[in-house]
């Protein structure tokens, strides 16, 4: 993916979801963050995915002056989920006054991963209980499990809301999430010409509904896009998202970037 320099490069952007702690970034993290900063990246939230990774995640977040979430991603739920949730609560208790800690997550349900489904459900439920107790927003991974996620969100109302990251769906589904206090994390799917539903959703919803994300680890897992390309294009993905949202909503890029930035600050109480 070769993305050319764009005039709105310098609009400030906030990446609401980037797995900067992943080993895949090891040799190039410094350059990647430097490049993104140059392209207007002001802040980012690094979501946690497993107990083993939280220590490093916190170090990386501090080193690069980002924020972070703590959670167990549904792919990482296993028969030890109860012990992992106990660890999560310990981490939350220890770090509760850490201003860099802004969310619980990444947590949620993934219907494509049926092999660990019986552990995903109670593990996600436990995250919602902790979100209520620690008054933090949640970063939710919801794939092929919208009804189950929505049912749990109704059962555990979250004062601090949350975000459905990598949202893909129509306006009706989007509204159901907005009604339970969620924001919609809009990522690279919006730039996919084949993903028809999402542009319609963006047209039909208020601008206050969205935050934007690179979800960079996901892209790096696709062979055709190497880390070098990410370094060239990662922050521009955020600019392309702003541009696309602006076109769909018939608003200026400046207005959209400012509102989306504010939405992110509000979501993570920054
Ligand atoms: Zn993620």
Coordinates of C-alpha atoms and ligand atoms in Angstrom, one line a residue:
X1 CA 0.0 0.0 0.0
X2 CA 1.7 3.2 -1.1
X3 CA 0.0 6.2 0.2
X4 CA 1.0 9.6 -1.1
X5 CA 1.4 12.6 1.2
X6 CA -1.9 14.4 1.6
X7 CA -2.7 18.0 2.4
X8 CA -4.5 17.1 5.6
X9 CA -1.5 15.3 6.9
X10 CA -1.1 17.6 9.8
X11 CA -4.6 17.3 11.2
X12 CA -4.1 15.9 14.7
X13 CA -5.3 12.3 15.1
X14 CA -5.8 9.9 18.0
X15 CA -5.5 6.2 17.3
X16 CA -8.1 4.6 19.6
X17 CA -6.8 1.1 18.9
X18 CA -3.2 0.1 18.1
X19 CA -1.4 -3.1 19.3
X20 CA 1.9 -1.3 19.5
X21 CA 3.2 -3.7 22.2
X22 CA 3.2 -6.7 19.9
X23 CA 6.5 -8.3 19.2
X24 CA 6.0 -7.8 15.4
X25 CA 6.9 -4.1 15.9
X26 CA 10.1 -4.8 17.8
X27 CA 12.8 -3.7 15.4
X28 CA 10.8 -0.8 13.9
X29 CA 8.6 0.5 16.7
X30 CA 10.7 3.6 17.3
X31 CA 10.5 4.6 13.6
X32 CA 6.9 3.7 13.3
X33 CA 5.9 5.9 16.3
X34 CA 8.2 8.7 15.1
X35 CA 6.6 8.6 11.7
X36 CA 3.1 8.6 13.0
X37 CA 3.9 11.5 15.3
X38 CA 5.2 13.5 12.3
X39 CA 1.9 12.8 10.6
X40 CA -0.1 14.3 13.4
X41 CA -0.6 11.4 15.9
X42 CA -1.2 13.1 19.2
X43 CA -2.1 10.0 21.3
X44 CA -3.1 6.4 21.1
X45 CA -4.6 3.7 23.2
X46 CA -2.9 0.3 23.3
X47 CA -5.4 -2.4 24.3
X48 CA -4.2 -5.4 26.3
X49 CA -4.9 -8.9 25.1
X50 CA -3.5 -11.4 27.6
X51 CA -2.0 -11.6 31.1
X52 CA 1.4 -12.4 29.7
X53 CA 1.5 -9.2 27.8
X54 CA 0.4 -6.6 30.3
X55 CA 3.7 -5.8 31.9
X56 CA 5.3 -5.1 28.5
X57 CA 2.2 -3.2 27.4
X58 CA 2.5 -0.8 30.3
X59 CA 6.2 -0.2 29.7
X60 CA 5.6 0.5 26.0
X61 CA 2.7 2.8 26.7
X62 CA 4.9 4.8 29.2
X63 CA 7.9 4.8 26.8
X64 CA 5.8 6.3 23.9
X65 CA 3.5 8.4 26.1
X66 CA 0.4 6.6 25.0
X67 CA -2.5 5.3 27.0
X68 CA -3.5 1.7 27.6
X69 CA -6.3 -0.8 28.4
X70 CA -6.0 -4.0 30.3
X71 CA -8.0 -7.0 29.2
X72 CA -8.2 -10.5 27.9
X73 CA -9.0 -10.7 24.2
X74 CA -11.5 -13.5 23.3
X75 CA -8.9 -15.3 21.3
X76 CA -6.8 -15.6 24.5
X77 CA -9.6 -17.0 26.8
X78 CA -8.8 -20.5 27.9
X79 CA -9.6 -22.8 30.7
X80 CA -7.6 -20.6 33.0
X81 CA -9.8 -17.6 32.5
X82 CA -10.8 -17.4 36.1
X83 CA -7.2 -17.1 37.3
X84 CA -6.6 -14.5 34.5
X85 CA -9.5 -12.5 35.7
X86 CA -8.1 -12.5 39.2
X87 CA -4.8 -11.2 37.8
X88 CA -6.7 -8.6 35.8
X89 CA -8.3 -7.3 39.0
X90 CA -4.9 -7.2 40.7
X91 CA -3.4 -5.2 37.9
X92 CA -6.4 -2.9 37.9
X93 CA -6.1 -2.4 41.7
X94 CA -2.3 -1.7 41.5
X95 CA -2.6 0.6 38.5
X96 CA -5.9 2.3 39.3
X97 CA -4.2 5.7 40.0
X98 CA -2.1 5.4 36.8
X99 CA -3.4 8.1 34.5
X100 CA -2.2 6.1 31.5
X101 CA -4.7 3.4 32.3
X102 CA -7.9 4.4 30.5
X103 CA -9.9 1.3 29.7
X104 CA -10.7 -2.3 30.3
X105 CA -10.1 -4.4 27.2
X106 CA -9.6 -5.6 24.7
X107 CA -12.4 -8.0 25.7
X108 CA -15.5 -9.4 24.1
X109 CA -16.8 -12.3 22.1
X110 CA -15.8 -13.8 18.8
X111 CA -18.3 -16.2 17.2
X112 CA -15.7 -17.4 14.7
X113 CA -13.7 -18.9 17.6
X114 CA -16.1 -21.5 18.7
X115 CA -13.5 -23.8 20.3
X116 CA -13.2 -21.6 23.4
X117 CA -16.7 -20.1 23.3
X118 CA -17.6 -21.6 26.7
X119 CA -14.8 -19.6 28.3
X120 CA -15.3 -16.4 26.3
X121 CA -18.8 -15.7 27.7
X122 CA -18.0 -15.8 31.4
X123 CA -14.6 -14.1 30.8
X124 CA -16.3 -11.2 29.0
X125 CA -19.0 -10.9 31.7
X126 CA -16.2 -10.7 34.3
X127 CA -14.7 -7.7 32.4
X128 CA -18.0 -5.9 32.4
X129 CA -18.3 -6.4 36.2
X130 CA -14.8 -4.9 36.6
X131 CA -15.6 -2.0 34.2
X132 CA -18.5 -1.2 36.5
X133 CA -16.4 -1.6 39.7
X134 CA -13.4 0.5 38.4
X135 CA -15.6 2.9 36.4
X136 CA -13.7 2.5 33.2
X137 CA -14.9 2.3 29.6
X138 CA -14.5 -1.0 27.8
X139 CA -12.8 -1.8 24.4
X140 CA -14.9 -4.5 22.9
X141 CA -14.1 -7.0 20.2
X142 CA -17.5 -8.1 18.8
X143 CA -17.4 -10.5 15.9
X144 CA -20.3 -12.7 14.9
X145 CA -21.7 -12.3 18.4
X146 CA -23.6 -9.0 18.4
X147 CA -26.8 -10.3 20.1
X148 CA -24.8 -11.9 22.9
X149 CA -22.6 -8.8 23.4
X150 CA -25.7 -6.5 23.4
X151 CA -27.5 -8.7 25.9
X152 CA -24.5 -8.6 28.3
X153 CA -24.2 -4.8 27.8
X154 CA -27.9 -4.5 28.8
X155 CA -27.4 -6.7 31.8
X156 CA -24.3 -4.7 32.9
X157 CA -25.0 -1.1 32.2
X158 CA -21.7 0.8 31.9
X159 CA -21.7 4.3 33.2
X160 CA -18.4 5.0 31.4
X161 CA -19.5 3.4 28.1
X162 CA -17.1 1.9 25.7
X163 CA -16.2 1.3 22.1
X164 CA -17.1 -1.5 19.7
X165 CA -13.8 -1.6 18.0
X166 CA -13.4 -2.4 14.2
X167 CA -17.2 -1.9 13.9
X168 CA -18.8 -3.4 10.8
X169 CA -22.5 -3.3 10.5
X170 CA -25.6 -1.5 9.3
X171 CA -27.3 1.5 10.9
X172 CA -29.8 -0.6 13.0
X173 CA -27.0 -2.6 14.7
X174 CA -25.0 0.6 15.2
X175 CA -28.0 2.3 16.9
X176 CA -28.4 -0.7 19.2
X177 CA -24.8 -0.2 20.4
X178 CA -25.2 3.6 20.6
X179 CA -28.3 3.0 22.8
X180 CA -26.2 1.2 25.4
X181 CA -23.6 3.9 25.5
X182 CA -21.1 2.5 23.0
X183 CA -19.1 4.4 20.4
X184 CA -18.1 2.8 17.2
X185 CA -14.5 2.3 16.4
X186 CA -14.0 2.9 12.6
X187 CA -11.0 1.3 11.0
X188 CA -9.7 0.2 7.7
X189 CA -12.9 -1.6 6.7
X190 CA -14.3 1.8 5.8
X191 CA -11.6 2.0 3.1
X192 CA -12.5 -1.3 1.7
X193 CA -14.7 -0.8 -1.5
X194 CA -16.3 -4.2 -0.9
X195 CA -17.6 -3.3 2.5
X196 CA -20.8 -1.6 1.5
X197 CA -22.7 -1.4 4.8
X198 CA -20.3 0.7 6.7
X199 CA -20.5 3.9 4.5
X200 CA -24.3 3.9 4.8
X201 CA -24.0 3.6 8.6
X202 CA -21.7 6.6 8.7
X203 CA -24.1 8.7 6.6
X204 CA -27.0 7.9 8.9
X205 CA -25.4 8.5 12.3
X206 CA -24.2 11.6 14.2
X207 CA -20.5 12.4 14.1
X208 CA -20.4 12.0 17.9
X209 CA -20.8 8.2 17.4
X210 CA -17.3 7.6 16.0
X211 CA -13.7 7.2 17.0
X212 CA -11.0 6.0 14.5
X213 CA -8.3 3.3 14.8
X214 CA -5.5 1.6 12.9
X215 CA -5.7 -1.7 14.7
X216 CA -2.2 -2.0 13.4
X217 CA -1.4 -5.6 14.5
X218 CA -4.3 -6.8 12.4
X219 CA -2.9 -5.3 9.3
X220 CA 0.6 -6.5 10.0
X221 CA -0.8 -10.0 10.2
X222 CA -1.7 -9.8 6.5
X223 CA 1.3 -10.8 4.4
X224 CA 0.7 -8.3 1.6
X225 CA 1.3 -5.3 3.9
X226 CA 4.7 -5.3 5.5
X227 CA 5.9 -3.3 8.5
X228 CA 7.8 -1.0 6.1
X229 CA 4.5 -0.1 4.4
X230 CA 2.9 0.5 7.7
X231 CA 5.6 2.9 8.6
X232 CA 4.9 4.8 5.4
X233 CA 1.1 4.6 5.7
X234 CA -0.1 4.0 9.2
X235 CA -1.0 7.4 10.3
X236 CA -2.3 8.2 6.9
X237 CA -4.8 5.5 7.3
X238 CA -6.3 7.7 10.1
X239 CA -6.3 10.7 7.7
X240 CA -7.9 8.6 5.0
X241 CA -10.6 7.6 7.5
X242 CA -11.3 11.2 8.4
X243 CA -11.5 12.1 4.7
X244 CA -13.9 9.3 4.0
X245 CA -16.1 10.2 7.0
X246 CA -16.0 13.8 5.9
X247 CA -17.1 12.9 2.4
X248 CA -19.9 10.7 3.6
X249 CA -21.2 13.2 6.1
X250 CA -20.6 16.1 3.7
X251 CA -18.5 18.0 6.3
X252 CA -15.0 19.4 6.2
X253 CA -12.0 17.2 7.2
X254 CA -11.1 19.8 9.9
X255 CA -14.5 19.6 11.5
X256 CA -14.6 15.8 11.4
X257 CA -11.1 15.4 12.7
X258 CA -11.8 17.8 15.6
X259 CA -15.1 16.1 16.5
X260 CA -13.7 12.6 16.3
X261 CA -10.7 13.7 18.4
X262 CA -13.1 15.1 21.0
X263 CA -15.1 11.9 21.0
X264 CA -12.0 9.9 21.8
X265 CA -11.0 12.2 24.6
X266 CA -14.5 12.0 26.0
X267 CA -14.6 8.2 25.7
X268 CA -11.3 7.7 27.6
X269 CA -11.9 10.7 29.9
X270 CA -8.8 12.5 28.9
Ligands
LIG1 ZN1 -7.4 -5.3 18.8

